[in-house]
Coordinates of C-alpha atoms and ligand atoms in Angstrom, one line a residue:
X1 CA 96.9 61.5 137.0
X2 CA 98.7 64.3 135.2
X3 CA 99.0 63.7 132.0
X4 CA 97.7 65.8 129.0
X5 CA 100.2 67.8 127.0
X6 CA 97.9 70.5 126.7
X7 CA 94.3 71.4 127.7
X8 CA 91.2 73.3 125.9
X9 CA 88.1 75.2 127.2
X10 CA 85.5 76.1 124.3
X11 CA 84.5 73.4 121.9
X12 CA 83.1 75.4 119.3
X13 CA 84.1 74.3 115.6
X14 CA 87.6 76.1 116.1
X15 CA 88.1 74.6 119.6
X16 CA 87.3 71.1 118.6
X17 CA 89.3 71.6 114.8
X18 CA 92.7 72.8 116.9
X19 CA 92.1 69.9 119.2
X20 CA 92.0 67.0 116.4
X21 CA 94.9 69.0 115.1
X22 CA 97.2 68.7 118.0
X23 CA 96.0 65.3 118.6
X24 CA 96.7 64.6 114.8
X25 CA 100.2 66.0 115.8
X26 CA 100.6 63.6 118.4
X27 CA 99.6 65.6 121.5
X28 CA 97.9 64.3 124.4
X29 CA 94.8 67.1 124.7
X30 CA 92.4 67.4 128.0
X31 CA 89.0 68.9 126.8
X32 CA 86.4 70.7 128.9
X33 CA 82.9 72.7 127.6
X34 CA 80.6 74.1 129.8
X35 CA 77.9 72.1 128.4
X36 CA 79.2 69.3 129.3
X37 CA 77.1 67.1 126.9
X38 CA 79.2 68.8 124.0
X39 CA 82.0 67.5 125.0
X40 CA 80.8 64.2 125.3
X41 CA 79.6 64.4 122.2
X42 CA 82.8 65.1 121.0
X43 CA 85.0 63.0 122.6
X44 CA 82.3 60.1 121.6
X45 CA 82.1 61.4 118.0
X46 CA 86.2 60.7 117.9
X47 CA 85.6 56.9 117.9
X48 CA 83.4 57.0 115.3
X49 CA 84.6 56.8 111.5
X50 CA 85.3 60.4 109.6
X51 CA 84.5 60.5 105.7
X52 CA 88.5 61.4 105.2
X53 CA 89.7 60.4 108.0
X54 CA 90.9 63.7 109.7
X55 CA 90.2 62.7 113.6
X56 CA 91.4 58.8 112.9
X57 CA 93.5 57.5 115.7
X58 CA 93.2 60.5 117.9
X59 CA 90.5 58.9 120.3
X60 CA 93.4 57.9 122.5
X61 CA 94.7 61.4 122.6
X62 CA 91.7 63.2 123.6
X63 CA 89.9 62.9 126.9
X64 CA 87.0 64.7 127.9
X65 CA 86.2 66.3 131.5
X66 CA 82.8 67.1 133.3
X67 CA 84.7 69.8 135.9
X68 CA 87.1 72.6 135.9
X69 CA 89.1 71.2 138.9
X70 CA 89.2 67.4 136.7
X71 CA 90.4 68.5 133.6
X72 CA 93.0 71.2 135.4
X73 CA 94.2 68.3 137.3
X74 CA 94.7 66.3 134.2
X75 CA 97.6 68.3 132.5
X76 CA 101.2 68.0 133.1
X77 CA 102.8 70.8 134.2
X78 CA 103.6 74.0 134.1
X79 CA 100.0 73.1 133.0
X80 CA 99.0 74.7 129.5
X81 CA 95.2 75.6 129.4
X82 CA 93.8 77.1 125.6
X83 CA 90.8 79.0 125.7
X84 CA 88.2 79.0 122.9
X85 CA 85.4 80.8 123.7
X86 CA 83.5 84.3 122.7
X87 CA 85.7 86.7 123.3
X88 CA 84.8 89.5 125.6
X89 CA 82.8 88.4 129.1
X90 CA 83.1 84.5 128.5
X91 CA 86.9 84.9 128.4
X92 CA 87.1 87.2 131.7
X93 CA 84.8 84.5 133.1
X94 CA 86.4 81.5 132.7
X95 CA 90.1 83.2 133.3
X96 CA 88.3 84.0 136.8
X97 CA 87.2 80.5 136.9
X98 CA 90.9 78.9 136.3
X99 CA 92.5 81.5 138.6
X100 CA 90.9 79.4 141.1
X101 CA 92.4 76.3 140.3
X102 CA 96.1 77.0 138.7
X103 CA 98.8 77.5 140.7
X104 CA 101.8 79.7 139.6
X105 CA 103.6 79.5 136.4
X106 CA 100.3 77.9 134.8
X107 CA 100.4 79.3 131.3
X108 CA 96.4 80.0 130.2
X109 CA 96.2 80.9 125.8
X110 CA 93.7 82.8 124.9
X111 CA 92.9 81.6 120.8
X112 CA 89.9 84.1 120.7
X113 CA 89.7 87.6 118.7
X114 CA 90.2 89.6 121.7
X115 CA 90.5 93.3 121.7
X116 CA 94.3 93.7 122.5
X117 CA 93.2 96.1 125.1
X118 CA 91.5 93.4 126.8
X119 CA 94.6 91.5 126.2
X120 CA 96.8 94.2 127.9
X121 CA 94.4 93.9 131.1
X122 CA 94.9 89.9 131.2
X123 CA 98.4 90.1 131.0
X124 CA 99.0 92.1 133.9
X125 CA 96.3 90.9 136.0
X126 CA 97.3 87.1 135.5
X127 CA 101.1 88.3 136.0
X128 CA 100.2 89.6 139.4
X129 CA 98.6 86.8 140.2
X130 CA 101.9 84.1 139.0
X131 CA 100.1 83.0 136.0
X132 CA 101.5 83.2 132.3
X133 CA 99.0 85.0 129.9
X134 CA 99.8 84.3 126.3
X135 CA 96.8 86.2 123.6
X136 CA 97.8 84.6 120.7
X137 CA 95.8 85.4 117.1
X138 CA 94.7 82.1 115.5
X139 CA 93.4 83.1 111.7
X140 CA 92.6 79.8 108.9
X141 CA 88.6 79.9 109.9
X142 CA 87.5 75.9 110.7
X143 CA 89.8 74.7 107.9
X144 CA 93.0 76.2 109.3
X145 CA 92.2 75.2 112.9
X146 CA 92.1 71.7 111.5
X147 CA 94.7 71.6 108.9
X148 CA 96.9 74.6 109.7
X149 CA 96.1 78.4 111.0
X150 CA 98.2 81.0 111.1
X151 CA 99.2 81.3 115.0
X152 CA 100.2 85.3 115.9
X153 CA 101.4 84.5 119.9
X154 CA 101.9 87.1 122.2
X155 CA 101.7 87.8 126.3
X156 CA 104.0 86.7 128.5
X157 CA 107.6 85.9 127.0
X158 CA 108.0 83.0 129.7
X159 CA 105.2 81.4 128.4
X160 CA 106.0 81.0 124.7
X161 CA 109.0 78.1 124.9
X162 CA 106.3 75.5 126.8
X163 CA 103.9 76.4 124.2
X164 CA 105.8 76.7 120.7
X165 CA 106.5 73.3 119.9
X166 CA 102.2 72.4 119.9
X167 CA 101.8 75.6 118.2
X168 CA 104.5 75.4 115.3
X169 CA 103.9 71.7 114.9
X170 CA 99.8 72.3 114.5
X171 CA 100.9 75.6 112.3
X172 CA 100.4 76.0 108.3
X173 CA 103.7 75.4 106.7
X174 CA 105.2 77.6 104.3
X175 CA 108.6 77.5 102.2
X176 CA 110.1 74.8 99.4
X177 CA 110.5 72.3 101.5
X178 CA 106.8 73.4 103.4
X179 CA 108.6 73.5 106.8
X180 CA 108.2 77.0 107.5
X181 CA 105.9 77.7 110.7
X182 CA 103.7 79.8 110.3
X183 CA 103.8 80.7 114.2
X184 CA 106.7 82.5 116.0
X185 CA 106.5 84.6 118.8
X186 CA 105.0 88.3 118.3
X187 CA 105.7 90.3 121.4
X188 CA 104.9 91.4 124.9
X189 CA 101.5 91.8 126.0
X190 CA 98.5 92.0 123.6
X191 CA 100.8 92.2 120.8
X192 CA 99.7 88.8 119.0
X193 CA 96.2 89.9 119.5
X194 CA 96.9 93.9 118.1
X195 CA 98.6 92.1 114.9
X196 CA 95.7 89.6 114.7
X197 CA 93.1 93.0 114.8
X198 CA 95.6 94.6 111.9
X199 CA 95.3 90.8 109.5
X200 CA 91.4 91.5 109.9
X201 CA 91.7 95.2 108.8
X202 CA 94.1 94.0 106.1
X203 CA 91.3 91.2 105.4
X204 CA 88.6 93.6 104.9
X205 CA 90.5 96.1 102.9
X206 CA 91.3 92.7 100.2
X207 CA 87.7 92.0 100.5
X208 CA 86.2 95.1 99.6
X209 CA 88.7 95.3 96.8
X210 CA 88.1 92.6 95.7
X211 CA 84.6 93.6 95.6
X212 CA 84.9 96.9 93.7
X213 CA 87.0 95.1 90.6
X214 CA 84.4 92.8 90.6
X215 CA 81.6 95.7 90.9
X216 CA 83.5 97.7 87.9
X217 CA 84.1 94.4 85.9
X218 CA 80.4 93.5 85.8
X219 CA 78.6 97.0 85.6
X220 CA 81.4 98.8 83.1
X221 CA 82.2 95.7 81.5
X222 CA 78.9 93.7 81.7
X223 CA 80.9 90.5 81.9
X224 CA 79.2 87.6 83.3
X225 CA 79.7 85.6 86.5
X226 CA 81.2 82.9 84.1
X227 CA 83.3 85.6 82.6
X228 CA 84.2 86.9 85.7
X229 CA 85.2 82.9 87.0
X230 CA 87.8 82.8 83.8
X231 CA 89.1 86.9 84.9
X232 CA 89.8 85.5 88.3
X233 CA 91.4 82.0 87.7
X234 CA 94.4 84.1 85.4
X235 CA 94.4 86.4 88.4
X236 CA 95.2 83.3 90.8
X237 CA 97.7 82.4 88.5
X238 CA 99.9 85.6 89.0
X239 CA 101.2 88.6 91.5
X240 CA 97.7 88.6 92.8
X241 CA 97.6 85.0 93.7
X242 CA 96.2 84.7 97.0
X243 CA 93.5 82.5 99.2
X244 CA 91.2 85.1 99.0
X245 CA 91.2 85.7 94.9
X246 CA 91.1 81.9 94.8
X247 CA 87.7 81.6 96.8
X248 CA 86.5 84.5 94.9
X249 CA 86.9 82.1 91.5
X250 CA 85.2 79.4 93.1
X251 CA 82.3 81.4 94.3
X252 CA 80.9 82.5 90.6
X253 CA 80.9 78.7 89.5
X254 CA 78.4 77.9 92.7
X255 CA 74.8 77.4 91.0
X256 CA 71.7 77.6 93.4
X257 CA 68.9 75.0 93.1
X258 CA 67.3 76.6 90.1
X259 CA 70.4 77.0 87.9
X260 CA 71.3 80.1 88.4
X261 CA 74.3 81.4 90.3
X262 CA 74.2 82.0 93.7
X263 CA 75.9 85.0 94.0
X264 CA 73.5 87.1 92.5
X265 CA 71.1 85.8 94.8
X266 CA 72.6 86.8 97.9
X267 CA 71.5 90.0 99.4
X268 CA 74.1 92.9 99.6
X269 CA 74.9 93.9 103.2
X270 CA 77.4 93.1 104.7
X271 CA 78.2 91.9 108.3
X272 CA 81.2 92.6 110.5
X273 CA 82.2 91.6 114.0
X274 CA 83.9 94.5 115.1
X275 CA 87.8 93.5 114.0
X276 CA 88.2 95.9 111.5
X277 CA 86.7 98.7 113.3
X278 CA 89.2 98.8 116.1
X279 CA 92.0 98.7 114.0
X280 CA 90.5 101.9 112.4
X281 CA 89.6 103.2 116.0
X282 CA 93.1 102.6 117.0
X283 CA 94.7 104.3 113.9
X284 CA 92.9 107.2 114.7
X285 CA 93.6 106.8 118.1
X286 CA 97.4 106.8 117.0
X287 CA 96.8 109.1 114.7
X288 CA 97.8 107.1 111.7
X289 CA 96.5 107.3 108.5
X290 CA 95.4 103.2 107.8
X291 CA 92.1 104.9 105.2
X292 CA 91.9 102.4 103.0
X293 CA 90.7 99.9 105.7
X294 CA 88.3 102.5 107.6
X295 CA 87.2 102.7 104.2
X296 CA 86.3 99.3 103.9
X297 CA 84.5 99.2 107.0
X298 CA 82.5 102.1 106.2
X299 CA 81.9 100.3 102.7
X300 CA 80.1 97.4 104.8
X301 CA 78.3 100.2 107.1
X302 CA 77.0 101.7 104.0
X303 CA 76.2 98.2 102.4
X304 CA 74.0 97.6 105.8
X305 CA 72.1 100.6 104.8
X306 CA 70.1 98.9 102.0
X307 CA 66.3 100.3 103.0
X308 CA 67.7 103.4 103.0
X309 CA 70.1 102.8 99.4
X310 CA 66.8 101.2 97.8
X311 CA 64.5 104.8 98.7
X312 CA 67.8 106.9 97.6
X313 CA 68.2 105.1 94.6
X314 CA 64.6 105.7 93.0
X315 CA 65.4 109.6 93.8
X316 CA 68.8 110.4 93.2
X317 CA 70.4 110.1 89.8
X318 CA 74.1 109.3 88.2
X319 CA 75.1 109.2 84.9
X320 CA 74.1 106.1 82.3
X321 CA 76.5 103.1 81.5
X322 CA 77.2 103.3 78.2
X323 CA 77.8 99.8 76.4
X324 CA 82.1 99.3 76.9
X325 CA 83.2 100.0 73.3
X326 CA 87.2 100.5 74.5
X327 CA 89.4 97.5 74.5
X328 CA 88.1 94.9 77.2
X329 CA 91.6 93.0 77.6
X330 CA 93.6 96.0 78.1
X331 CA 90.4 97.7 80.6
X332 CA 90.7 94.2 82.7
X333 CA 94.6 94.3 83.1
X334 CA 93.7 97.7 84.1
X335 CA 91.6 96.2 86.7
X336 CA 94.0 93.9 87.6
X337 CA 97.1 96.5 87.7
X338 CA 94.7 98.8 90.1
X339 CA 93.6 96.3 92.2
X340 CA 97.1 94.8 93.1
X341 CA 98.7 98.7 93.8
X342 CA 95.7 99.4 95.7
X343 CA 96.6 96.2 97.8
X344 CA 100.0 97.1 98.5
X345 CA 98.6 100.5 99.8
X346 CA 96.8 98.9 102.1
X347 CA 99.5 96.9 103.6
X348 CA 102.1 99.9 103.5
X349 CA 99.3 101.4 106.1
X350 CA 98.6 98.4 108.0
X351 CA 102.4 98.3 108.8
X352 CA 102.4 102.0 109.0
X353 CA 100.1 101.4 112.1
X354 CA 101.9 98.0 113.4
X355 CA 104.8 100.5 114.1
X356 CA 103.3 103.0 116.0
X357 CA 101.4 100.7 117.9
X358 CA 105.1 99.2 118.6
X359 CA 106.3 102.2 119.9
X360 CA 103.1 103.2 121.4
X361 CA 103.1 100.4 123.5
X362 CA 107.0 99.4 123.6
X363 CA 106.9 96.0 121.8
X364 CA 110.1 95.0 119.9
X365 CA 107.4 93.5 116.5
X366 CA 109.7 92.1 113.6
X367 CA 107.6 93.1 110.1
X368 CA 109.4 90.0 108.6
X369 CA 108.1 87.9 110.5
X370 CA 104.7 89.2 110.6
X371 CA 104.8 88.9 106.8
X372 CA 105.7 84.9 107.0
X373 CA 103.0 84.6 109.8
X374 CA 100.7 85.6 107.4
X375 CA 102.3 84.0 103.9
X376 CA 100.4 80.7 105.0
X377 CA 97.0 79.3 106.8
X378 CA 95.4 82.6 107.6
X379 CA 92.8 84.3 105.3
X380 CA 94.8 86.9 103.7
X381 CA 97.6 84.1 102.7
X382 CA 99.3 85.1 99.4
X383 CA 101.9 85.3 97.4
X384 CA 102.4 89.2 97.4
X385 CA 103.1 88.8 101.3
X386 CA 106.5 86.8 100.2
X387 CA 107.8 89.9 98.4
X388 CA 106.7 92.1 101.8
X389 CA 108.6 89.5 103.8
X390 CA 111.8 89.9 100.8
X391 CA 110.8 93.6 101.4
X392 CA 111.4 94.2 105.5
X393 CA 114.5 91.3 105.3
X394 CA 116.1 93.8 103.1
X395 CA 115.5 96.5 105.2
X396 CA 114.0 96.1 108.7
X397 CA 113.4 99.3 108.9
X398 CA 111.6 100.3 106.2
X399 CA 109.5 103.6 106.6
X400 CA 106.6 102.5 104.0
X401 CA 106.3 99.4 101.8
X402 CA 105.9 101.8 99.1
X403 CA 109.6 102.9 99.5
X404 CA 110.9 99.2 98.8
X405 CA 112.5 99.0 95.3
X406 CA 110.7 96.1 94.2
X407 CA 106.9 97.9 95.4
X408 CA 107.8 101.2 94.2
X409 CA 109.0 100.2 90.4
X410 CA 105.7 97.8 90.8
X411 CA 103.5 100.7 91.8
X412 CA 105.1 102.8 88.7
X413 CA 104.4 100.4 86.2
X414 CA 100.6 99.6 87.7
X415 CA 100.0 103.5 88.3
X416 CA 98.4 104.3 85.0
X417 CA 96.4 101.9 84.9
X418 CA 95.4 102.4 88.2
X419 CA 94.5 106.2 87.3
X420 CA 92.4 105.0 83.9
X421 CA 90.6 102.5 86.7
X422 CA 89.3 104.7 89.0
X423 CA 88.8 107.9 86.6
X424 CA 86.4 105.8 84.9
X425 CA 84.6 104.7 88.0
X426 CA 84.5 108.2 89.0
X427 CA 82.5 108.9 86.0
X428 CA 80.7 106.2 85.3
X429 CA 79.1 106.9 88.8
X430 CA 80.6 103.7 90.4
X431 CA 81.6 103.7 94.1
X432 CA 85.3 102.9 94.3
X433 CA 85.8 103.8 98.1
X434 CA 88.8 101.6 98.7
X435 CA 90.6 102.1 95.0
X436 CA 89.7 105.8 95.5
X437 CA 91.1 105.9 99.0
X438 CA 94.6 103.9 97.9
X439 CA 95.2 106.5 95.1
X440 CA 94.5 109.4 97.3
X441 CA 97.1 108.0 99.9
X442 CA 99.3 107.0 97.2
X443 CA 99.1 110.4 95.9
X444 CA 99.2 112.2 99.5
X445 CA 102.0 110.2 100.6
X446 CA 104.4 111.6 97.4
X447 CA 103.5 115.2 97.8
X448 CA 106.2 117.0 99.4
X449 CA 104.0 119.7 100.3
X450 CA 99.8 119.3 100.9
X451 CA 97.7 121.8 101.5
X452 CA 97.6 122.1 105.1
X453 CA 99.8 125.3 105.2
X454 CA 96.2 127.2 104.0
X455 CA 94.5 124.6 107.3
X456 CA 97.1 125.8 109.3
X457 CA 96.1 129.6 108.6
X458 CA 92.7 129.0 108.9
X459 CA 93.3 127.3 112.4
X460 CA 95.2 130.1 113.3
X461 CA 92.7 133.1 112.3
X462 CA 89.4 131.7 113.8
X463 CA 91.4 130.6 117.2
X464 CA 94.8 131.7 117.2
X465 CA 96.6 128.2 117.5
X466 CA 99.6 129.6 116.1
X467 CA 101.3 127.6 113.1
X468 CA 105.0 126.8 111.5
X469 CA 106.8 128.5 109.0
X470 CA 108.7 127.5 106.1
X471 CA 111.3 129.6 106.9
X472 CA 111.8 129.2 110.8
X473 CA 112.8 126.0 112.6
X474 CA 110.5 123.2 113.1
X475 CA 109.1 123.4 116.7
X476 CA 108.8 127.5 116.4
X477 CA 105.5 128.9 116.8
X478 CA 104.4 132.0 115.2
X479 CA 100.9 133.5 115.2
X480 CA 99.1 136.7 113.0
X481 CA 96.7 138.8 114.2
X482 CA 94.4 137.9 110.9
X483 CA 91.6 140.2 111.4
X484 CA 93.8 143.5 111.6
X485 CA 95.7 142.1 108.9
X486 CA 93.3 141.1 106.7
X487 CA 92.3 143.6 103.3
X488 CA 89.0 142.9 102.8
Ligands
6PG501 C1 90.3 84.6 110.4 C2 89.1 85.6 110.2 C3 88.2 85.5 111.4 C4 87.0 86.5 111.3 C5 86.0 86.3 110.2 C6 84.8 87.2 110.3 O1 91.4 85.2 110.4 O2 90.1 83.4 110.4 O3 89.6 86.9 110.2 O4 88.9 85.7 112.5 O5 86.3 86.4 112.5 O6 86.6 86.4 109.0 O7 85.1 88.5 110.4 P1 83.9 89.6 110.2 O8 82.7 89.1 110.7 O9 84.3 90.8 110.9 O10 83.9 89.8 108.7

C-alpha cells in the first residue's frame, strides 16, 4: 500500500540522520540499503531506547524494504525517492536502477556532493525520460542531517513544491523568532549542487585561515594551546563569530590520554575530497579569479607533502623567530582584523564566481538567499553571512562584496592591521598563502591600472597577438612590429 511521504536509498550516517529527522518532523519515511542487513539494523535499532532521545517515537514512521520494486511501491505519489550514497558511479547506478521502476513525474533527490556537471547530465537525462531530477546540496555533517542542515535544492523546478515542505520543515532555522529555513529553492539544473561545490571552497578558504592565525599566533607569538582557547572564545564572541571559530575553541581544550593536548599530536597533512578543487577548476575554467580558495587547496596539497617538507626543511633555511617583544594585545587584534578582511575576500570571490557560473549556465541564483541558506546548519554558518545577506538585499546586484558600504568601511578600518599581519609573516618566514592571497586580490582588485599593459607588449613582440590602446576604443586591435622597432 502506498503510503510513505518520502523515500531514502543510502543509509550511511547522513542517510539514516535525515531519515530520523523527517521522521522527527512527522514524515512517514520508506528506507532501502543495498545491504539489506543495514537497514534492518536500522529500522530495528529505532525501537530501541537512544541516550537523548533523538529517534523516540519515530519507529512508526520508518519502515524498512529488502527490494527496489517494494520500497518504490511504498511511497505515495508523485513518489519522492532521496538518494544518499557515494557520489559518482553509486549514484549513476541506482538512478539506472529506479528508472526501472518509476513511472513519470517521479521526483528522485540526489543529497550527495555531486559534481554539478554530473548534475547537469541527470537532469536532462531523467527529464527525457519524465522523471523530475532535483541535486540538492545538503551541508551540517551527521549533526545537521539530524538536527538541521543547510538544504541548497536545485534540478527540476516542477519538482521543488512536492519536496519543500520535508525539506524546510527538516531545515536549520535561522532569524529572531528561529523560523527562517534554511532551504529555498536555488535554480535550474545542477545549480544547488554548483552552490554546494562554492560553500566547500568557501569552507576551505575559513579553514586554512583559520589555520594561518593560528600558525602566526603560536610561532610569532608563542602563545599556548590554552592561550590560544581564551584568543578564540573572544573571537566567537564578535564579527567573527561563526561554527567554524567555535569548534576551533573547543579543539585546543581536547587533552589526549597522557595530558597533553591533542592537537599537537595530530599529524599535519591534510585530506580533501575533491570539493574545493572543482570550484577552483571551474573558476579557472570561467576564468574568474576565486585565489584565495585555490590557495587553500594548494595549502592542503602542500601539507600532504610532508616526507618531502621534513628533507627540505633540514636543508633549506629562513630567518630566526625572535622572542615577540611588540605589544601582544594590539599584534592579536591584528590577527583578528586580518583574518576577518581576508574572509570577506574570500566570499567577495566565491560570489564573484556564483555569477559567472549563473550566466555561464543561465540560472536566475538570488545571492540573498544563498547568504541565508548558509547563515544556519551548514559548516561555514556565521554571523558575518547576515551582513552579506543585509549586503545583496540592499543591492542585488552588487558587482563585489567589497563594494558594499558596510564591507568596504570594514575593510578600511581592518586594512592596516591586515598589512602589519602579513608583512610580519613575510618576514618572519611564515607561510600566509591564504592572508597573502586576500591582500593581493584586495590590492589588485583597487588598482585602476595593473601591469598587464607591459604583458600585453610582451605577448604581442614574441607572437604578434596584437594588444589595446589607451587611447583607441576598446575592442580595436593594434599590433608593432617590435623587432624593427626595437633600439637595442
Ligand atoms: C558539509 C561539508 C562536507 C564535506 C566535508 C569534507 O558541508 O557538511 O562540506 O560536505 O564533505 O567537510 O570535505 P573535505 O574532505 O574535502 O575536507
Amino acid at each position: 500500500m502506498s503510503q510513505h511521504d518520502i523515500g531514502l536509498i543510502g543509509l550511511a550516517v547522513m542517510g539514516q540522520n535525515l531519515v530520523i529527522n523527517m521522521a522527527n518532523h512527522g514524515f512517514s519515511v520508506g528506507v532501502y540499503n543495498r545491504t539489506t542487513a543495514t537497514t534492518d539494523d536500522f529500522v530495528g535499532g529505532l525501537k530501541t531506547e537512544s541516550a537523548d532521545k533523538v529517534w523516540a517515537g519515530t519507529a512508526d514512521r520508518i519502515k524498512g524494504y529488502h527490494t527496489v520494486e517494494e520500497f518504490v511501491a511504498s511511497l505515495k505519489a508523485p513518489r519522492r525517492v532521496m538518494i544518499m550514497v557515494k557520489a559518482g558511479g553509486p549514484v549513476d547506478a541506482v538512478i539506472e536502477q529506479l528508472k526501472g521502476v518509476l513511472s513519470p513525474g517521479d521526483i528522485i533527490i540526489d543529497g550527495g556532493n555531486s559534481y554539478f556537471p554530473d548534475t547537469n547530465r541527470r537532469h536532462e537525462d531523467l527529464k527525457k525520460a519524465g522523471l523530475r531530477f532535483i541535486g540538492t546540496g545538503v551541508s551540517g555533517g551527521e549533526e545537521g542531517a539530524l538536527k538541521g542542515p543547510s538544504i541548497m535544492p536545485g534540478g527540476h523546478p516542477e519538482a521543488w513544491p512536492f519536496v519543500k515542505d520535508i525539506f524546510q520543515k527538516i531545515s536549520a532555522k535561522v532569524g529572531s523568532n528561529n523560523d527562517i529555513p534554511c532551504c529555498e529553492w536555488v535554480g535550474e539544473a545542477g545549480a544547488g549542487q554548483y552552490v554546494k561545490m562554492v560553500h566547500n571552497g568557501i569552507e576551505y578558504g575559513d579553514m586554512q585561515l583559520i589555520c594561518e592565525a593560528y600558525f602566526i599566533l603560536k610561532n610569532a607569538l608563542g602563545l599556548t594551546n590554552d592561550e590560544l582557547y581564551q584568543v578564540f572564545k573572544e573571537w566567537n564572541a564578535g564579527e567573527l563569530e561563526s561554527y567554524l571559530i567555535e569548534i576551533t575553541r573547543d579543539i585546543f581544550t581536547v587533552k589526549d590520554a597522557d595530558g597533553s593536548h591533542l592537537v599537537d599530536k595530530i599529524l599535519d597533512t591534510a585530506q580533501q575530497k575533491g570539493t574545493g578543487k572543482w570550484m577552483s577548476q571551474h573558476a579557472l575554467d570561467l576564468g574568474v579569479p576565486t585565489t584565495l580558495i585555490t590557495e587553500a587547496v594548494y595549502a592542503r596539497c602542500l601539507s600532504a607533502q610532508k616526507d618531502a617538507r621534513v628533507r627540505a626543511s633540514a636543508v633549506l633555511s629562513g630567518p630566526s623567530i625572535p622572542a615577540f617583544t611588540g605589544d601582544k594585545k594590539q599584534f592579536i587584534d591584528d590577527v583578528r582584523q586580518a583574518l576577518y578582511a581576508s574572509k570577506l575576500c574570500s566570499y567577495a570571490q566565491g560570489y564573484v564566481q556564483l555569477d559567472a557560473a549563473a550566466k555561464e549556465f543561465g540560472w536566475k541564483l538570488n545571492n540573498g538567499n544563498i547568504a541565508l541558506l548558509w547563515r544556519g546548519g551548514c559548516i561555514i554558518r556565521s554571523r558575518f553571512l547576515g551582513d552579506i545577506k543585509a549586503a545583496f538585499d540592499k543591492n542585488p546586484n552588487l558587482e563585489n562584496l567589497l563594494l558594499d558600504d558596510f564591507f568596504k568601511a570594514a575593510v578600511e578600518m581592518a586594512q592596516p592591521s591586515w598589512r602589519r599581519v602579513v608583512s610580519t609573516a613575510v618576514q618572519l618566514g611564515l607561510p600566509v598563502p591564504v592572508f597573502s592571497a586576500a591582500l593581493s586580490y584586495y590590492d589588485g582588485y583597487r588598482c585602476g591600472r595593473l601591469p598587464a599593459n607591459l604583458l600585453q607588449a610582451q605577448r604581442d613582440y614574441f607572437g604578434a597577438h596584437t594588444y589595446e590602446r589607451t587611447d583607441k576604443p576598446r575592442g580595436e586591435y593594434s599590433h608593432t612590429d617590435w623587432i624593427h622597432e626595437r633600439k637595442t
